[in-house]
Amino acid sequence: MQFAGIFHKTSEQMSYALNENELIVNLRTGYDVRRVFIHYGDPFESGILGGNEKWTGKREEICFKKRLRHQLWWTTTLVPKYKRCKYYFELHTEEEVWYYFEDGFLTEEQMQMDGRMLQCFTVPWMNPADINVTPDWVNETVWYQIFPDRFCRGADTKEEAGVTKWRTGTVTNEERFGGNLNGIREKIPYLEGLGITGIYLNPIMKAESNHKYDTTDYTVIDPHFGTEEEFKDLVEEAHQHGIRIMVDAVFNHCGRKFAPWLDVLEKKEKSAYADWFMIHDWETVEKRADTRDGRFYSFAFTDGMPKLNTNNEEVIQYFCKICEDWIRKFDIDGIRFDVGNEVSHRFLKKIREHLKQMKPDLYLLGEIWHDASQWLLGDEYDSVMNYPLMSGIHDFFLDRGMEKEEFEYMVNRCYTMYMQQSNNVMFNLLDSHDTQRLMSRFDDLDLFYQQLAVLFTMPGSACIYYGTEIAMEGGFDPDCRRCMPWQELDSSENQEKIQIMQKLIAMRKQEAACKSLYFHFPNEYEKRRLVEYIKLDQDGNQLEVLLNCSEESVSVKEEGEVLFSRRFEQGVLKKNGTLIRRKK
C-alpha cells in the first residue's frame, strides 16, 4: 500500500459539519486503494472514554470518489445521532487490507490485539455555532461585474472638464470617461433582460484615481459617480428588478489623501493614527517613490496606497462602522474585500461577527488568487473569487497537449479544496478588471463559448465582466477596462451574441443541475481532448456537458434534449464544438 498518499484530519475540508445533522468525511489515498470502508459511531456507544469496553462502530463502504492527478478523494456523509462521531478507515488494495487511525496504520491482527488503545479520529461535538453557514441566495445568482467609470454615463450627465469623450478601443489608467451610478441605474432593464441577478461594483467611494482603489474617504460616494441618494436609488431599483448589489471594500490599504494618512505625514510618530499604518522609517515616510526600501508597507510597492494595520482595534472598529453604514444607508447585499488575503484574520473574524448580526445573509467575498482554505472555515469569508478555476480552464485551452483527464483533475482539485458550503457560493469568473479579457486570450468565439459553458455549469455562482455578452476584447490592465460600446450593441452580430448569453444564463437559472455540487466525469469517449462531465441535481436529473477540444469532429450518441449547442449537427460535434443536454 502507498502509505505516503493517504491523508485525513478532522478539520478544515476533510471532516466538517455540513449542517446541524450531517457530517462530511473526506479521505485522500493513492490510486492503489480500490475500496474504502468507514467504521463509525458515537464515542460513548460502549461506555466512557478510557473504560474497559471495546468500541466497534458501524461499517459502511465509501462509494463516492473523485480523481485527482496523483490521488483519489473519497467522500461520505454521516448522520451522527448525538452530534458526536468517532471513526476509522478500512482500506483495501488488490492484495492488502489496512486500518487507518489517527496515529497511523494497523493490520487486522494489530487492531484486534487485547488492550490496544485504538486512536480513532474523533469529532467531539457538531456545535451549531461552529457550522460554516453561507447565504443560500448566492448559488442562484448570476453576477455582472461593472467598472463604473467605463460602463455607462447617465443621460442627464453634464459635460465636465477633464472627462474624455466616450470611445471604443484601448484606454489608459489616466483617462476618466464619466461613467456613473445613474448610468448603471438606467441600464438595469438591460441587465434584467440578460438574466442578471447580481451586480458587483468596483469601488465607488471617494478616491483620486479612476479605478478608486486608492480611497480618500470611505464615508462618501465619489462625486464623479454620483451622490448617496443616487446610490440609494440604484440599489432600490435593482432590488425591484430582482438584482442584488455587492460593493468593493478596499480595507487592506488606503489612498495618499486619506485623512489619517495625511495626519501621519504631518505629525509623524505623534499622530493619533500612527499605529493605523505600518511605518518603519519616520524620517523618510514622506518620500515619493516605490516602497522597496521598506520605509512603510503598502499595496505591492505603490507608495500612494499605504497599507492599513488591520490588527489595530481602532482600525477594526472604524471599518466595522463603515460597513455598518453601507448596510443601513444603502441596503447592500454583499461586500467584496480587495486584497482579501492580506487583511488580518483578527479583522475578518470581528467584522464578520458584527455584520452578520446586522444582516445574516450578507455575502462576504474575499479576493484571494490561491488556496484560501484558512479563510473559509465559517468565521471569515463566505467565499472567494475562484481564480484557481479560471486559471485551470484557461491553461487547459491554452495547452493543447493536455488531455481531458487533466481537465477532470483540475476541476476536482478546485472543488476538493473547500467545504461544500463554500463551494456552493464560490464566485466563479473567467475574467475581471485585473485580467486580460476572455475573448482576447484566444480570439476565437468557439473557444470563448466553450469556456462560458464550463462557467455556467460549475457549482457556485457565475460572474461575467461587463461587455462579455458581446465578446468584448481587451488586453491586460488597463486595456481590460475599456468603455462599454453601447452605440454598437444594436448590430446584428452583437444582438446574436447577446441572445447566446441570454440562453446560457437562462439555462443556468432554470436547470438545477447546472448549479448543483454533484458531478462526475464518465469518460465514455476515447478522444483525448473530448471533455465530458455529468451534472446531477438532488432529484437525480442529469445534465451532460461535452466540449470537443480536439482537432477533429467527433460522433456522439444522440440522446436527450439539447439545451445549448455550438458546432453540433446531426450527432457530430465539430472541432471546438459545445453540447449541453439533458440526459434521458
XYZ file of C-alpha atoms in Angstrom:
584
model
C 0.000 0.000 0.000
C 1.204 3.516 -0.834
C 1.008 4.899 2.694
C 2.515 8.243 1.696
C -0.525 9.006 -0.459
C -3.039 8.570 2.366
C -4.164 11.500 4.470
C -7.045 12.569 6.688
C -7.559 15.047 9.514
C -10.630 16.051 11.492
C -10.562 19.693 10.400
C -10.993 22.112 7.502
C -12.391 20.494 4.345
C -11.659 16.898 5.350
C -14.113 16.481 8.239
C -16.799 19.065 8.951
C -20.460 19.597 9.715
C -22.449 20.419 6.589
C -25.397 21.404 8.775
C -26.690 20.504 12.222
C -27.294 16.883 11.219
C -24.831 15.864 8.504
C -21.104 15.279 8.846
C -18.939 15.233 5.711
C -15.867 12.988 5.888
C -13.221 13.044 3.129
C -10.177 10.827 2.712
C -7.253 11.097 0.298
C -5.491 7.935 -0.919
C -3.270 6.726 -3.730
C -4.679 5.004 -6.801
C -3.688 1.618 -5.393
C -6.601 1.780 -2.925
C -9.596 0.102 -4.574
C -12.190 0.104 -1.793
C -12.669 2.107 1.397
C -14.899 1.386 4.383
C -15.544 3.653 7.341
C -16.244 2.303 10.834
C -18.117 4.986 12.788
C -20.366 5.567 15.748
C -20.854 7.597 18.901
C -17.683 7.867 21.019
C -19.645 6.767 24.098
C -21.536 3.900 22.463
C -19.667 1.320 24.534
C -19.043 3.414 27.632
C -17.000 6.390 28.716
C -13.602 7.040 27.186
C -10.828 5.200 28.977
C -13.088 2.382 30.091
C -12.539 -1.311 29.507
C -15.324 -1.679 26.931
C -14.359 -2.412 23.306
C -15.673 0.146 20.802
C -16.501 -1.158 17.324
C -18.804 1.124 15.312
C -20.933 0.596 12.223
C -19.177 -0.405 8.961
C -20.160 1.263 5.662
C -18.460 1.421 2.282
C -17.483 4.827 0.897
C -18.604 4.744 -2.724
C -18.125 8.302 -3.971
C -14.700 9.355 -5.170
C -13.057 11.970 -7.359
C -9.877 11.553 -9.338
C -7.025 13.957 -8.682
C -3.788 13.942 -10.658
C -1.968 11.524 -8.334
C -4.578 10.627 -5.720
C -8.195 9.689 -5.094
C -10.552 11.760 -2.952
C -13.192 9.666 -1.165
C -16.332 11.308 0.265
C -19.129 10.152 2.520
C -21.907 11.819 4.523
C -22.677 10.584 8.036
C -25.617 11.473 10.280
C -24.386 11.159 13.892
C -27.463 10.670 16.096
C -25.977 12.504 19.068
C -23.898 15.081 17.112
C -20.637 13.257 18.006
C -18.638 10.855 15.896
C -15.710 8.504 16.275
C -14.335 6.656 13.242
C -11.510 4.896 11.461
C -10.992 3.671 7.894
C -10.580 0.218 6.384
C -8.506 0.380 3.200
C -8.328 -2.328 0.532
C -5.825 -2.677 -2.291
C -5.799 -5.680 -4.627
C -3.733 -7.664 -2.130
C -3.780 -5.877 1.233
C -6.136 -4.627 3.934
C -5.024 -1.950 6.357
C -6.828 0.047 9.047
C -6.144 3.783 9.202
C -6.304 5.526 12.579
C -5.288 8.955 13.769
C -1.825 7.700 14.725
C -1.217 5.563 11.658
C -1.890 2.180 10.052
C -2.646 -1.173 11.668
C -3.070 -4.691 10.388
C -6.120 -6.744 11.328
C -4.015 -8.648 13.857
C -2.693 -5.461 15.471
C -6.135 -3.912 15.643
C -7.612 -6.934 17.429
C -4.801 -7.124 19.978
C -6.180 -7.174 23.522
C -5.569 -3.965 25.429
C -4.526 -1.846 22.413
C -5.660 1.772 22.772
C -7.027 2.497 19.302
C -6.661 6.182 18.491
C -9.709 6.793 16.322
C -10.484 10.018 14.510
C -12.982 11.949 16.640
C -15.431 14.763 16.001
C -16.302 15.647 19.604
C -19.340 17.849 19.001
C -21.128 19.316 15.954
C -21.748 22.649 17.629
C -24.295 24.739 15.664
C -22.286 27.884 16.423
C -19.248 26.404 14.657
C -21.012 25.304 11.458
C -19.980 27.134 8.304
C -23.207 28.814 7.116
C -23.229 30.603 3.748
C -26.075 32.618 2.152
C -28.269 30.348 0.023
C -29.256 33.064 -2.452
C -25.738 33.327 -3.860
C -25.938 29.931 -5.590
C -28.923 31.223 -7.568
C -27.157 34.420 -8.593
C -25.646 35.329 -11.952
C -23.305 38.275 -11.368
C -22.342 41.113 -13.688
C -19.167 42.980 -12.762
C -19.131 46.712 -13.517
C -16.150 49.056 -13.616
C -18.199 52.227 -13.040
C -16.137 54.809 -14.945
C -16.296 52.743 -18.161
C -19.797 51.236 -18.087
C -22.325 53.989 -18.812
C -22.691 57.738 -18.447
C -26.192 58.752 -17.352
C -28.322 60.518 -19.950
C -28.632 63.689 -17.825
C -24.899 63.906 -17.022
C -23.499 67.381 -17.592
C -20.313 67.947 -19.524
C -17.335 68.216 -17.195
C -13.756 69.333 -17.636
C -11.227 66.541 -17.573
C -13.634 63.898 -18.855
C -12.535 62.071 -22.004
C -15.063 61.545 -24.781
C -16.630 58.057 -24.690
C -14.961 55.795 -27.222
C -14.260 52.216 -28.157
C -10.801 50.699 -28.222
C -7.819 50.955 -25.929
C -7.750 53.161 -22.827
C -5.218 54.325 -20.244
C -5.332 54.497 -16.451
C -5.067 58.273 -16.594
C -8.272 58.817 -18.573
C -11.664 59.399 -16.954
C -14.681 58.702 -19.142
C -17.503 59.755 -16.817
C -19.415 56.542 -16.237
C -21.612 56.955 -13.171
C -24.290 55.494 -10.907
C -27.158 56.994 -12.887
C -25.782 55.345 -15.999
C -25.791 51.979 -14.240
C -29.342 52.556 -12.985
C -30.540 53.380 -16.495
C -29.194 50.019 -17.699
C -30.943 47.889 -15.071
C -33.696 46.871 -17.542
C -30.947 45.813 -19.957
C -29.242 43.723 -17.259
C -32.545 42.182 -16.232
C -33.135 41.273 -19.868
C -29.798 39.464 -19.931
C -30.889 37.476 -16.885
C -28.502 39.126 -14.411
C -29.482 38.828 -10.727
C -26.419 40.373 -9.066
C -24.194 43.395 -9.751
C -20.644 43.533 -8.402
C -19.404 47.122 -8.420
C -15.745 48.051 -8.382
C -15.083 50.749 -5.728
C -17.466 53.719 -5.667
C -16.143 55.589 -2.604
C -14.203 58.825 -2.972
C -10.717 58.378 -4.424
C -8.211 60.109 -6.688
C -7.908 57.564 -9.498
C -10.494 56.325 -11.982
C -10.267 52.806 -10.535
C -10.944 54.108 -6.971
C -8.715 51.585 -5.185
C -6.845 54.495 -3.537
C -9.637 55.568 -1.196
C -9.661 59.133 0.082
C -12.885 58.934 2.097
C -14.734 55.702 2.873
C -17.812 57.616 4.050
C -18.513 59.456 0.791
C -19.689 58.288 -2.637
C -17.184 59.584 -5.176
C -18.630 62.774 -6.717
C -17.511 61.536 -10.153
C -20.030 58.705 -9.763
C -22.872 60.496 -8.003
C -24.441 61.053 -4.608
C -25.691 58.952 -1.712
C -29.246 59.465 -2.938
C -28.326 58.265 -6.406
C -26.717 55.133 -4.987
C -29.780 54.511 -2.815
C -31.943 54.855 -5.909
C -29.702 52.430 -7.801
C -29.887 49.772 -5.072
C -33.638 50.224 -4.600
C -34.357 49.941 -8.309
C -32.040 46.954 -8.674
C -33.859 45.205 -5.835
C -37.189 45.911 -7.505
C -35.875 44.070 -10.565
C -34.592 41.109 -8.529
C -30.941 42.191 -8.711
C -28.643 42.206 -5.666
C -25.780 44.665 -5.181
C -22.235 43.895 -3.959
C -19.736 46.683 -3.302
C -15.948 46.640 -3.202
C -14.235 47.207 0.171
C -10.636 48.419 -0.011
C -9.529 47.845 3.578
C -6.023 46.493 3.013
C -4.763 49.944 2.050
C -5.971 53.499 1.511
C -5.082 56.396 -0.774
C -2.459 59.040 -0.076
C -5.161 61.641 0.704
C -6.971 59.559 3.340
C -7.259 61.921 6.342
C -5.485 59.643 8.872
C -2.557 59.211 6.453
C -2.309 62.983 5.932
C -2.274 63.387 9.712
C 0.562 60.861 9.964
C 2.583 62.673 7.301
C 2.145 65.917 9.229
C 2.691 64.751 12.813
C 4.800 61.610 12.275
C 5.074 59.432 15.414
C 2.919 61.854 17.413
C -0.110 61.353 15.184
C -3.137 59.734 16.801
C -3.146 57.483 13.716
C 0.489 56.439 13.873
C -0.435 52.810 14.544
C -3.092 52.753 11.817
C -0.294 52.068 9.346
C 2.906 50.016 9.197
C 5.696 52.594 9.152
C 9.334 51.662 9.766
C 11.247 54.815 8.899
C 9.596 58.007 10.043
C 12.340 60.203 8.618
C 11.615 59.175 5.006
C 7.885 58.420 5.227
C 7.046 61.434 3.012
C 9.333 60.366 0.160
C 7.538 59.777 -3.154
C 8.946 56.592 -4.637
C 8.139 52.916 -4.585
C 8.350 51.284 -1.161
C 11.003 48.668 -1.855
C 13.188 50.485 0.658
C 10.814 49.295 3.400
C 10.069 52.724 4.879
C 6.430 51.642 5.162
C 4.325 48.777 3.899
C 1.957 49.450 1.016
C -0.146 47.660 -1.558
C 2.519 45.974 -3.689
C 5.231 48.679 -3.790
C 2.842 51.551 -4.557
C 3.656 54.479 -2.284
C 0.275 56.076 -2.987
C -1.507 53.138 -1.353
C -0.158 52.822 2.229
C -1.092 49.561 3.929
C -3.535 49.773 6.834
C -2.779 47.980 10.087
C -5.832 45.736 10.312
C -4.533 44.315 13.598
C -5.248 47.669 15.245
C -8.511 47.700 17.207
C -9.314 51.276 16.183
C -8.914 50.335 12.510
C -11.131 47.302 13.007
C -13.871 49.329 14.679
C -13.577 52.074 12.056
C -14.216 49.675 9.188
C -16.935 47.795 11.080
C -18.730 51.144 11.297
C -18.077 51.879 7.611
C -19.662 48.563 6.556
C -22.493 49.004 9.045
C -23.309 52.365 7.445
C -23.239 50.846 3.947
C -25.819 48.294 5.057
C -28.015 50.741 6.960
C -27.917 53.532 4.372
C -27.949 51.582 1.142
C -29.148 48.027 1.984
C -26.293 46.385 0.054
C -26.292 42.585 -0.256
C -22.611 41.751 -0.402
C -19.110 43.062 0.243
C -16.046 42.046 -1.752
C -12.774 42.534 0.152
C -9.946 43.756 -2.064
C -6.564 42.077 -1.429
C -8.534 39.844 0.902
C -5.576 37.648 1.850
C -3.525 40.484 3.396
C -6.010 41.901 5.904
C -5.666 40.192 9.278
C -7.669 37.144 10.321
C -8.498 39.004 13.527
C -10.017 41.827 11.489
C -12.090 39.454 9.358
C -13.422 37.455 12.298
C -14.583 40.589 14.070
C -16.101 42.253 11.039
C -17.962 39.071 10.065
C -19.470 38.664 13.514
C -20.515 42.314 13.576
C -22.061 42.403 10.096
C -23.764 39.000 10.194
C -25.637 40.105 13.321
C -26.991 43.003 11.283
C -27.734 41.094 8.089
C -27.308 37.301 8.399
C -27.491 36.634 4.653
C -24.903 39.280 3.735
C -22.382 37.800 1.260
C -18.739 38.273 2.315
C -16.361 37.627 -0.572
C -12.575 37.672 -0.466
C -10.227 38.452 -3.331
C -7.791 35.566 -2.994
C -5.996 34.098 -6.011
C -4.698 30.913 -4.362
C -5.826 28.149 -1.969
C -8.000 30.038 0.530
C -8.790 27.214 2.966
C -7.756 29.143 6.060
C -10.210 31.958 5.231
C -13.175 29.644 4.593
C -13.751 27.930 7.927
C -17.024 29.724 8.601
C -15.760 32.621 10.693
C -14.324 34.911 7.994
C -15.378 34.912 4.316
C -18.330 33.057 2.849
C -16.421 32.546 -0.372
C -13.556 33.746 -2.541
C -13.082 34.655 -6.181
C -12.382 31.340 -7.881
C -9.200 32.303 -9.703
C -7.791 28.732 -9.467
C -10.741 27.527 -11.575
C -10.312 30.420 -14.016
C -6.587 29.668 -14.376
C -7.187 25.944 -14.761
C -9.768 26.429 -17.504
C -7.506 28.884 -19.334
C -4.446 26.621 -19.144
C -6.367 23.626 -20.497
C -7.497 25.574 -23.560
C -4.030 27.075 -23.994
C -2.062 23.830 -23.704
C -3.279 21.540 -26.482
C -1.021 18.808 -25.142
C -3.203 18.400 -22.054
C -5.658 15.500 -22.221
C -9.222 15.529 -20.901
C -8.155 13.803 -17.696
C -6.124 16.910 -16.875
C -9.323 18.962 -17.063
C -11.016 16.489 -14.702
C -8.137 16.625 -12.210
C -8.161 20.426 -12.282
C -11.895 20.758 -11.644
C -11.804 18.122 -8.914
C -8.886 19.882 -7.249
C -10.800 23.171 -7.201
C -13.834 21.544 -5.598
C -11.983 19.482 -3.010
C -10.137 22.500 -1.598
C -13.084 23.781 0.452
C -16.213 22.753 2.323
C -19.368 22.162 0.308
C -20.961 25.266 1.845
C -18.246 27.441 0.343
C -18.220 25.572 -2.972
C -21.956 26.214 -3.207
C -21.391 30.001 -3.208
C -17.986 30.171 -4.899
C -17.559 33.290 -7.045
C -16.687 31.800 -10.443
C -15.278 34.053 -13.154
C -13.322 33.870 -16.401
C -12.018 37.433 -16.432
C -12.183 40.652 -14.435
C -10.795 44.189 -14.180
C -7.485 42.594 -13.124
C -7.051 40.192 -16.055
C -6.928 40.055 -19.809
C -10.436 39.746 -21.215
C -11.650 36.258 -22.097
C -12.160 36.976 -25.797
C -8.655 38.378 -26.184
C -6.948 35.278 -24.831
C -7.665 33.114 -27.864
C -9.506 35.409 -30.293
C -11.845 32.528 -31.134
C -15.593 32.647 -30.473
C -15.891 28.869 -30.334
C -13.287 28.621 -27.556
C -14.900 31.641 -25.895
C -18.272 29.886 -25.655
C -16.738 26.572 -24.628
C -15.276 28.270 -21.569
C -18.545 30.054 -20.816
C -20.294 26.675 -20.996
C -17.995 25.497 -18.203
C -18.611 28.661 -16.183
C -22.390 28.261 -16.312
C -22.358 24.565 -15.375
C -19.990 24.678 -12.409
C -21.045 24.741 -8.719
C -21.112 28.165 -7.099
C -22.318 31.373 -8.719
C -21.261 32.639 -12.141
C -19.972 36.145 -12.887
C -19.455 37.791 -16.254
C -17.469 41.000 -16.700
C -19.319 43.868 -18.383
C -19.138 43.511 -22.167
C -18.617 39.741 -22.084
C -22.123 39.363 -23.504
C -20.776 40.806 -26.793
C -17.365 39.118 -26.538
C -15.742 42.466 -25.818
C -11.982 42.470 -26.272
C -9.277 43.916 -24.038
C -5.715 43.164 -23.024
C -4.183 43.290 -19.574
C -4.855 46.158 -17.144
C -5.716 48.865 -18.109
C -6.899 47.670 -21.531
C -9.398 45.266 -19.934
C -11.227 48.366 -18.652
C -12.431 49.703 -21.999
C -15.643 51.706 -22.395
C -18.817 49.713 -22.964
C -19.696 50.299 -26.662
C -23.415 50.980 -26.249
C -23.680 52.502 -29.723
C -22.616 49.147 -31.232
C -24.979 46.865 -29.336
C -27.757 47.017 -31.930
C -25.647 45.462 -34.668
C -26.863 42.059 -35.832
C -23.577 40.478 -34.751
C -23.812 41.817 -31.193
C -27.500 41.032 -30.910
C -26.732 37.429 -31.803
C -24.055 37.294 -29.107
C -26.425 38.823 -26.564
C -29.030 36.192 -27.391
C -26.462 33.429 -26.865
C -25.585 34.894 -23.467
C -29.264 35.140 -22.566
C -29.665 31.465 -23.470
C -26.717 30.392 -21.315
C -27.900 32.457 -18.355
C -31.479 31.170 -18.708
C -30.179 27.596 -18.750
C -28.121 28.282 -15.643
C -31.141 29.664 -13.804
C -33.669 27.064 -14.947
C -31.634 23.870 -14.653
C -30.976 22.898 -11.044
C -28.231 20.530 -12.226
C -26.187 23.499 -13.550
C -25.898 24.924 -10.032
C -25.547 21.577 -8.276
C -22.481 20.473 -6.314
C -22.752 16.963 -7.748
C -20.817 15.990 -10.874
C -18.641 13.262 -12.296
C -16.555 12.537 -15.388
C -17.694 9.305 -17.098
C -15.045 9.361 -19.867
C -17.177 7.248 -22.202
C -15.482 8.579 -25.340
C -11.915 7.681 -26.215
C -10.994 11.046 -27.745
C -8.121 12.530 -25.730
C -9.486 16.095 -25.696
C -13.233 15.499 -25.686
C -14.155 16.840 -22.247
C -17.278 15.196 -20.849
C -18.933 15.561 -17.473
C -22.323 14.884 -15.930
C -24.073 17.282 -13.548
C -26.784 15.878 -11.264
C -29.432 17.662 -9.243
C -30.836 16.396 -5.941
C -33.670 14.582 -7.734
C -31.232 12.599 -9.864
C -31.818 14.529 -13.107
C -28.693 14.566 -15.255
C -27.119 17.185 -17.471
C -24.384 16.179 -19.902
C -21.676 18.639 -20.984
C -19.478 17.798 -23.976
C -16.660 20.043 -25.185
C -14.761 18.950 -28.276
C -11.328 20.451 -27.677
C -9.664 18.181 -30.231
C -8.675 18.914 -33.833
C -11.270 16.702 -35.491
C -15.041 16.143 -35.427
C -16.463 13.536 -33.053
C -19.611 11.444 -33.412
C -21.570 11.434 -30.153
C -24.593 9.481 -29.011
C -27.869 11.093 -29.994
C -29.838 11.189 -26.783
C -31.559 13.663 -24.511
C -32.808 17.223 -25.024
C -30.301 19.752 -26.323
C -30.210 22.875 -24.135
C -27.238 24.603 -25.722
C -25.020 23.744 -28.642
C -22.452 25.243 -30.961
C -20.898 23.472 -33.942
C -23.127 20.433 -33.390
C -25.082 18.896 -36.271
C -26.758 15.506 -36.744
C -24.875 13.743 -33.983
C -21.497 15.237 -34.909
C -19.691 17.615 -32.557
C -17.218 19.520 -34.682
C -13.829 20.916 -33.679
C -14.237 23.378 -30.767
C -17.916 22.465 -30.536
C -20.071 22.620 -27.401
C -23.054 20.480 -26.432
C -25.120 20.674 -23.244
C -28.160 18.423 -22.979
C -30.463 16.732 -20.524
C -29.768 13.028 -20.237
C -32.698 10.642 -20.714
